[in-house]
Coordinates of N, CA and C in Angstrom, one line a residue:
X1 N -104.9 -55.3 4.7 CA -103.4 -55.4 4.7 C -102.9 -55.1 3.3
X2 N -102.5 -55.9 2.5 CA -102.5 -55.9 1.3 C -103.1 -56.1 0.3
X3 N -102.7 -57.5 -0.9 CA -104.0 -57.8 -1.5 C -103.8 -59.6 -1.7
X4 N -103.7 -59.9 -0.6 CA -103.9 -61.1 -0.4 C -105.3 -61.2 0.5
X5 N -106.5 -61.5 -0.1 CA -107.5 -61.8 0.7 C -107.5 -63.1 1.6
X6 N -107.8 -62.8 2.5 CA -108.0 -64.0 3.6 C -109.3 -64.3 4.1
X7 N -109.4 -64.9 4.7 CA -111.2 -65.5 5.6 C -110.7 -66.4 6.8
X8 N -111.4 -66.1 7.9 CA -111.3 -67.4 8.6 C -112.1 -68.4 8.7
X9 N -112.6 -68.9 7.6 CA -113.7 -69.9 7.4 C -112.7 -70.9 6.5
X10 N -111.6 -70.4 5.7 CA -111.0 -71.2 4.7 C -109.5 -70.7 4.6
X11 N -108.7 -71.7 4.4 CA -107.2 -71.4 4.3 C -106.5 -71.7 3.0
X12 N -105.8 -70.9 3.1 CA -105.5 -70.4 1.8 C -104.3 -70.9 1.3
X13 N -103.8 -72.0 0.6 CA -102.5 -72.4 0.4 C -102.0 -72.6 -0.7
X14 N -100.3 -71.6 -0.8 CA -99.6 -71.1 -1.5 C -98.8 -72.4 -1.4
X15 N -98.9 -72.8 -2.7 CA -97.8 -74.7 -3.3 C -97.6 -74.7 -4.6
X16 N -96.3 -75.8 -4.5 CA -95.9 -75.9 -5.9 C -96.6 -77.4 -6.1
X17 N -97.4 -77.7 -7.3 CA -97.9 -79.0 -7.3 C -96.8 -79.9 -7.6
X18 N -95.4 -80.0 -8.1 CA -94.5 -80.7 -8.1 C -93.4 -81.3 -6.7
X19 N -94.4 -80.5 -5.8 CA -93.7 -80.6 -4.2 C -94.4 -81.5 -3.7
X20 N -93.8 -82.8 -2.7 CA -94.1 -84.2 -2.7 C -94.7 -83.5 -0.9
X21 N -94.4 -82.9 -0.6 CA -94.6 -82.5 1.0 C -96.3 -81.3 0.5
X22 N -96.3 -80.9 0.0 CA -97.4 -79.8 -0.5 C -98.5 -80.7 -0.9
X23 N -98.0 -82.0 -1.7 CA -99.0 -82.9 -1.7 C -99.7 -83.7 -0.8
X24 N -99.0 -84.0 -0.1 CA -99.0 -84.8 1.2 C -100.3 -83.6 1.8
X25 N -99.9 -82.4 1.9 CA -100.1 -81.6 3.2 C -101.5 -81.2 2.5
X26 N -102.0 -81.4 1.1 CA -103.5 -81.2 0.3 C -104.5 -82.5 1.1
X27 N -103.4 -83.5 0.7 CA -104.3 -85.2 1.2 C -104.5 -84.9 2.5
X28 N -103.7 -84.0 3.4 CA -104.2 -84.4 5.1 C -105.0 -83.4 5.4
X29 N -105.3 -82.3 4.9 CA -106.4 -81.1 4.8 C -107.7 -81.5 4.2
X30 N -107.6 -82.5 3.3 CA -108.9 -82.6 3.1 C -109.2 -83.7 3.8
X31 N -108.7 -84.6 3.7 CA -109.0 -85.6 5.1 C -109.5 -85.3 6.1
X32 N -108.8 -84.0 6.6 CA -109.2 -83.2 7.9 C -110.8 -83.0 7.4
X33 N -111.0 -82.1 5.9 CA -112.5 -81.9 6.0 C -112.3 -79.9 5.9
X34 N -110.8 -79.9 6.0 CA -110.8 -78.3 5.7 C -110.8 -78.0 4.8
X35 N -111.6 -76.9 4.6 CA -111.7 -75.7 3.3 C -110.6 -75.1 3.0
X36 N -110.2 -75.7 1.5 CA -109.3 -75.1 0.7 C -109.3 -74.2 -0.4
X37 N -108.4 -73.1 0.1 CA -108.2 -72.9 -1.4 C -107.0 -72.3 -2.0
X38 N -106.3 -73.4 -3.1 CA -105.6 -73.7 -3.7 C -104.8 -72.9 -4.7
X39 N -103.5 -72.7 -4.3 CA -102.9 -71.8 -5.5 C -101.4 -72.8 -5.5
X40 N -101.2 -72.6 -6.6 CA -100.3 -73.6 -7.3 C -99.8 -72.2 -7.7
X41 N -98.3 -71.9 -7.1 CA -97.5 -70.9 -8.1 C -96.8 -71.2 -8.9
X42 N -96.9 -72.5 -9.5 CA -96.5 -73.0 -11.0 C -96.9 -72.5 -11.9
X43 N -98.6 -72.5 -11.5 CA -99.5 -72.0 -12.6 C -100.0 -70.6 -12.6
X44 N -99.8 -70.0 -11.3 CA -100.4 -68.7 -10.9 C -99.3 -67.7 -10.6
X45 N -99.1 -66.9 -11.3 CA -97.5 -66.4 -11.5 C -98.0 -65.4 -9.8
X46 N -97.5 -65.2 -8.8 CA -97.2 -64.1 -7.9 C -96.9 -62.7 -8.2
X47 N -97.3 -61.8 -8.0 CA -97.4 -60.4 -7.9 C -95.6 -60.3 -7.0
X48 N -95.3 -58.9 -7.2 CA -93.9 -58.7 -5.9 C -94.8 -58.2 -4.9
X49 N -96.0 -57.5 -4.6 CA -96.6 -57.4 -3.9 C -97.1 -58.5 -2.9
X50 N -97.5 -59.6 -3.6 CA -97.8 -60.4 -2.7 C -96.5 -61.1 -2.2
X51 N -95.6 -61.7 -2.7 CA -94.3 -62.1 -2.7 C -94.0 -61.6 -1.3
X52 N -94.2 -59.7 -1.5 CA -93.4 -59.4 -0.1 C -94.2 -59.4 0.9
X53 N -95.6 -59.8 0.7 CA -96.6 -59.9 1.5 C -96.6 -61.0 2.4
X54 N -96.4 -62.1 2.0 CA -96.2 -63.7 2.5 C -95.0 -63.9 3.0
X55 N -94.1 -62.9 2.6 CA -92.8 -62.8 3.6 C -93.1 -62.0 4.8
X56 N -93.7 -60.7 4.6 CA -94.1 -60.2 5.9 C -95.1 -60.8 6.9
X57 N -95.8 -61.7 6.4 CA -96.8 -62.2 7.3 C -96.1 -63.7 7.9
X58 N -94.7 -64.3 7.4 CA -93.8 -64.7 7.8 C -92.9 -64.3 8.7
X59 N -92.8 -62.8 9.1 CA -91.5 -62.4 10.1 C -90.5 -62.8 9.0
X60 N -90.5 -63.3 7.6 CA -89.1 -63.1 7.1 C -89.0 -62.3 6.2
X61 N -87.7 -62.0 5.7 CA -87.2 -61.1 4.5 C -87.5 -62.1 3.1
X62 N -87.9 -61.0 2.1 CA -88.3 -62.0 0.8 C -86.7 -62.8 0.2
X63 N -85.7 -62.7 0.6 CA -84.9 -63.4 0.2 C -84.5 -64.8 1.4
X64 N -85.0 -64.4 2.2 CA -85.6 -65.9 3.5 C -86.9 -66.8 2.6
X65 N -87.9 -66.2 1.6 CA -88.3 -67.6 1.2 C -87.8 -68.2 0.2
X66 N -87.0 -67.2 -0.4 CA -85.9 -68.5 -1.8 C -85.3 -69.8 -0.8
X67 N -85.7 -71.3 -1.6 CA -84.6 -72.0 -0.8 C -83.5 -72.4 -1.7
X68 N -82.6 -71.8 -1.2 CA -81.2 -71.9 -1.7 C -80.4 -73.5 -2.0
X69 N -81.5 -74.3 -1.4 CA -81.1 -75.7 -1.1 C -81.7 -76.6 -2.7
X70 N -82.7 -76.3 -2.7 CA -84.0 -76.4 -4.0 C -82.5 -76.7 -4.9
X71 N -82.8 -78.0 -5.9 CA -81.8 -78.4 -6.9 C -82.2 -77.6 -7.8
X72 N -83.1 -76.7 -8.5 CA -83.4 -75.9 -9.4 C -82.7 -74.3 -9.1
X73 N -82.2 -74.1 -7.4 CA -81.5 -72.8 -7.2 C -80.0 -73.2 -7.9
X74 N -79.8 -74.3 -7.0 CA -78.2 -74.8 -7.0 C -77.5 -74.5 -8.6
X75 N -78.8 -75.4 -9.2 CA -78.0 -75.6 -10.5 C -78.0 -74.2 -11.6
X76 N -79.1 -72.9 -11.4 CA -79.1 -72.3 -11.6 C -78.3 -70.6 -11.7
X77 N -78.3 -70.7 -10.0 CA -77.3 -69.7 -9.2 C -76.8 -70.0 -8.5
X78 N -75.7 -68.9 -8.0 CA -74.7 -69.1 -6.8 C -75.4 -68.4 -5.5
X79 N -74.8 -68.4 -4.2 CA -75.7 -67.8 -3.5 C -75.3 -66.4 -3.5
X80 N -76.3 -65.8 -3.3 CA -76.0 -64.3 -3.7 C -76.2 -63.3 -2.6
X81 N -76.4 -62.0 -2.2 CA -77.1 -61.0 -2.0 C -77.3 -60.0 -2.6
X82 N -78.8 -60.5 -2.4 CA -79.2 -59.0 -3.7 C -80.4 -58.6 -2.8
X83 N -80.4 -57.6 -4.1 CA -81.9 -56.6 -3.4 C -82.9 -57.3 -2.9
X84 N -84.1 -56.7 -2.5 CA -85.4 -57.3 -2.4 C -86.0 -57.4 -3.8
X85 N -85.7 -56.3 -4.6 CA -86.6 -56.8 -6.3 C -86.1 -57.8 -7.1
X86 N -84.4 -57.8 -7.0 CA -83.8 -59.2 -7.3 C -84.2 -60.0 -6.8
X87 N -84.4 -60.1 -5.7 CA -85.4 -61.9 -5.4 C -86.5 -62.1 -5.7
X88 N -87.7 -60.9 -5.6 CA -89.3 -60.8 -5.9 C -89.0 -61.2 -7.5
X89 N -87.9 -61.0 -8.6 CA -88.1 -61.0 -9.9 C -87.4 -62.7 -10.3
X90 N -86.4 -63.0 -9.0 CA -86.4 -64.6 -9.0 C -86.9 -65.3 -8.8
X91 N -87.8 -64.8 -7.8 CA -88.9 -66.5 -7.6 C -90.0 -66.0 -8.5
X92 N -90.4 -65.0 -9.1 CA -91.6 -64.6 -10.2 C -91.0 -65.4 -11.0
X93 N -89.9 -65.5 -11.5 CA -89.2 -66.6 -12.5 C -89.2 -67.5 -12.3
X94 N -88.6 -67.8 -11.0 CA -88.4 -69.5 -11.1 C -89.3 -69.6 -9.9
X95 N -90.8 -69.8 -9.5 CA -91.1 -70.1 -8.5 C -91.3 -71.3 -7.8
X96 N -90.4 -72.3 -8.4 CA -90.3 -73.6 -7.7 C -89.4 -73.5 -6.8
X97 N -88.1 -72.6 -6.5 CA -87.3 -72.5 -5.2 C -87.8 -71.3 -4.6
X98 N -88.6 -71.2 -4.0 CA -89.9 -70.5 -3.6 C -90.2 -71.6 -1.9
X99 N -89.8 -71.1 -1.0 CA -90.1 -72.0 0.3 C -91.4 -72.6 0.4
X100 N -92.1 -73.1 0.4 CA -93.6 -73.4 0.3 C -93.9 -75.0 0.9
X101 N -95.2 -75.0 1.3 CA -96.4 -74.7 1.0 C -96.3 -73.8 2.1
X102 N -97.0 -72.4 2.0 CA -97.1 -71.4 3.0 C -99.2 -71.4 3.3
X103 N -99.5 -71.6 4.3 CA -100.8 -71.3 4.8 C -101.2 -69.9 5.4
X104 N -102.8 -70.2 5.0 CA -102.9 -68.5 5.7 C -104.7 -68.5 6.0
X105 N -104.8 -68.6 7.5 CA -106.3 -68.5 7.4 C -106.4 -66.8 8.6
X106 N -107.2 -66.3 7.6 CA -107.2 -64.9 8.9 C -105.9 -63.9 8.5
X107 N -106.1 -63.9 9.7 CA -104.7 -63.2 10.4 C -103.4 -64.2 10.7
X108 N -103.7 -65.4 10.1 CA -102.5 -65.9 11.0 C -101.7 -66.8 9.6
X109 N -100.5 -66.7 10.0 CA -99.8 -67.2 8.2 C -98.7 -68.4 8.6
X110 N -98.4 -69.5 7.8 CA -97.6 -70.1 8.9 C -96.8 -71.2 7.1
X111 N -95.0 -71.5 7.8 CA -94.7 -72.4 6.7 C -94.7 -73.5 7.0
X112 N -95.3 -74.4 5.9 CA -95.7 -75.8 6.6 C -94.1 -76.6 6.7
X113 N -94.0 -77.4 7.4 CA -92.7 -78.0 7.3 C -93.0 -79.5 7.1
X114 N -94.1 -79.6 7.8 CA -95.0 -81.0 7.9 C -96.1 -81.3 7.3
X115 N -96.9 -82.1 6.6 CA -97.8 -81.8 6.3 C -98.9 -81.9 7.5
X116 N -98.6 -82.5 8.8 CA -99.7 -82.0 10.4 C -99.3 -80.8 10.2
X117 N -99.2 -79.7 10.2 CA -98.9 -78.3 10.3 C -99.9 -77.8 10.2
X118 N -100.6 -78.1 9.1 CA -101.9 -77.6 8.5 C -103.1 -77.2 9.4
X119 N -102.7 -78.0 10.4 CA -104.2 -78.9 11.7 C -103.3 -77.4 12.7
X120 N -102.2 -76.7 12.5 CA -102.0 -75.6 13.6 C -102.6 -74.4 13.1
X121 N -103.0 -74.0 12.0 CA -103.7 -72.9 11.7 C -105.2 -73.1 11.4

């Protein structure tokens, strides 16, 4: 597909470690006993390639995972419409209003909303 590698042996999850729900959803994965592996886009800046990647394996548009709600958009920007590279170059920037934690085992990609979510992929 692109160049996000995937396995179905292990899932792959896209979080901000300062997200209280991303945390949550690490403790109930391993609990579970499932194989992680861990990307923190705090510390791992995203490609726009993969950006538009995780949106497409989402059904959404890359300006569907900015969350506009996130106190770090609010106080930053207004709501906007812009390109697809203006948002790929906004969450490269600020990737804490960045929808997340996003999972991905295989083929199959999913946004957690819960941290039981985890236990559907």
């Amino acid at each position: 597909m692109g160049e996000i590698a995937t396995s179905n042996r292990q899932i792959t999850l896209y979080y901000s470690s300062k997200s209280v729900r991303a945390k949550q959803t690490l403790v109930y994965a391993k609990a579970e006993g499932l194989a992680i592996q861990e990307v923190d886009i705090l510390k791992t800046k995203l490609t726009g390639t993969q950006i538009v990647e995780l949106a497409d394996r989402l059904h959404l548009q890359v300006a569907d995972l900015v969350n506009q709600d996130h106190p770090a958009y609010e106080t930053k920007f207004e709501h906007h419409n812009l390109s697809t590279d203006d948002w790929i170059k906004m969450i490269q920037h600020n990737p804490e209003i960045m929808k997340q934690p996003i999972a991905l085992r295989g083929d199959k990609t999913i946004l957690v909303e819960t941290p039981t979510d985890i236990i559907k992929i």
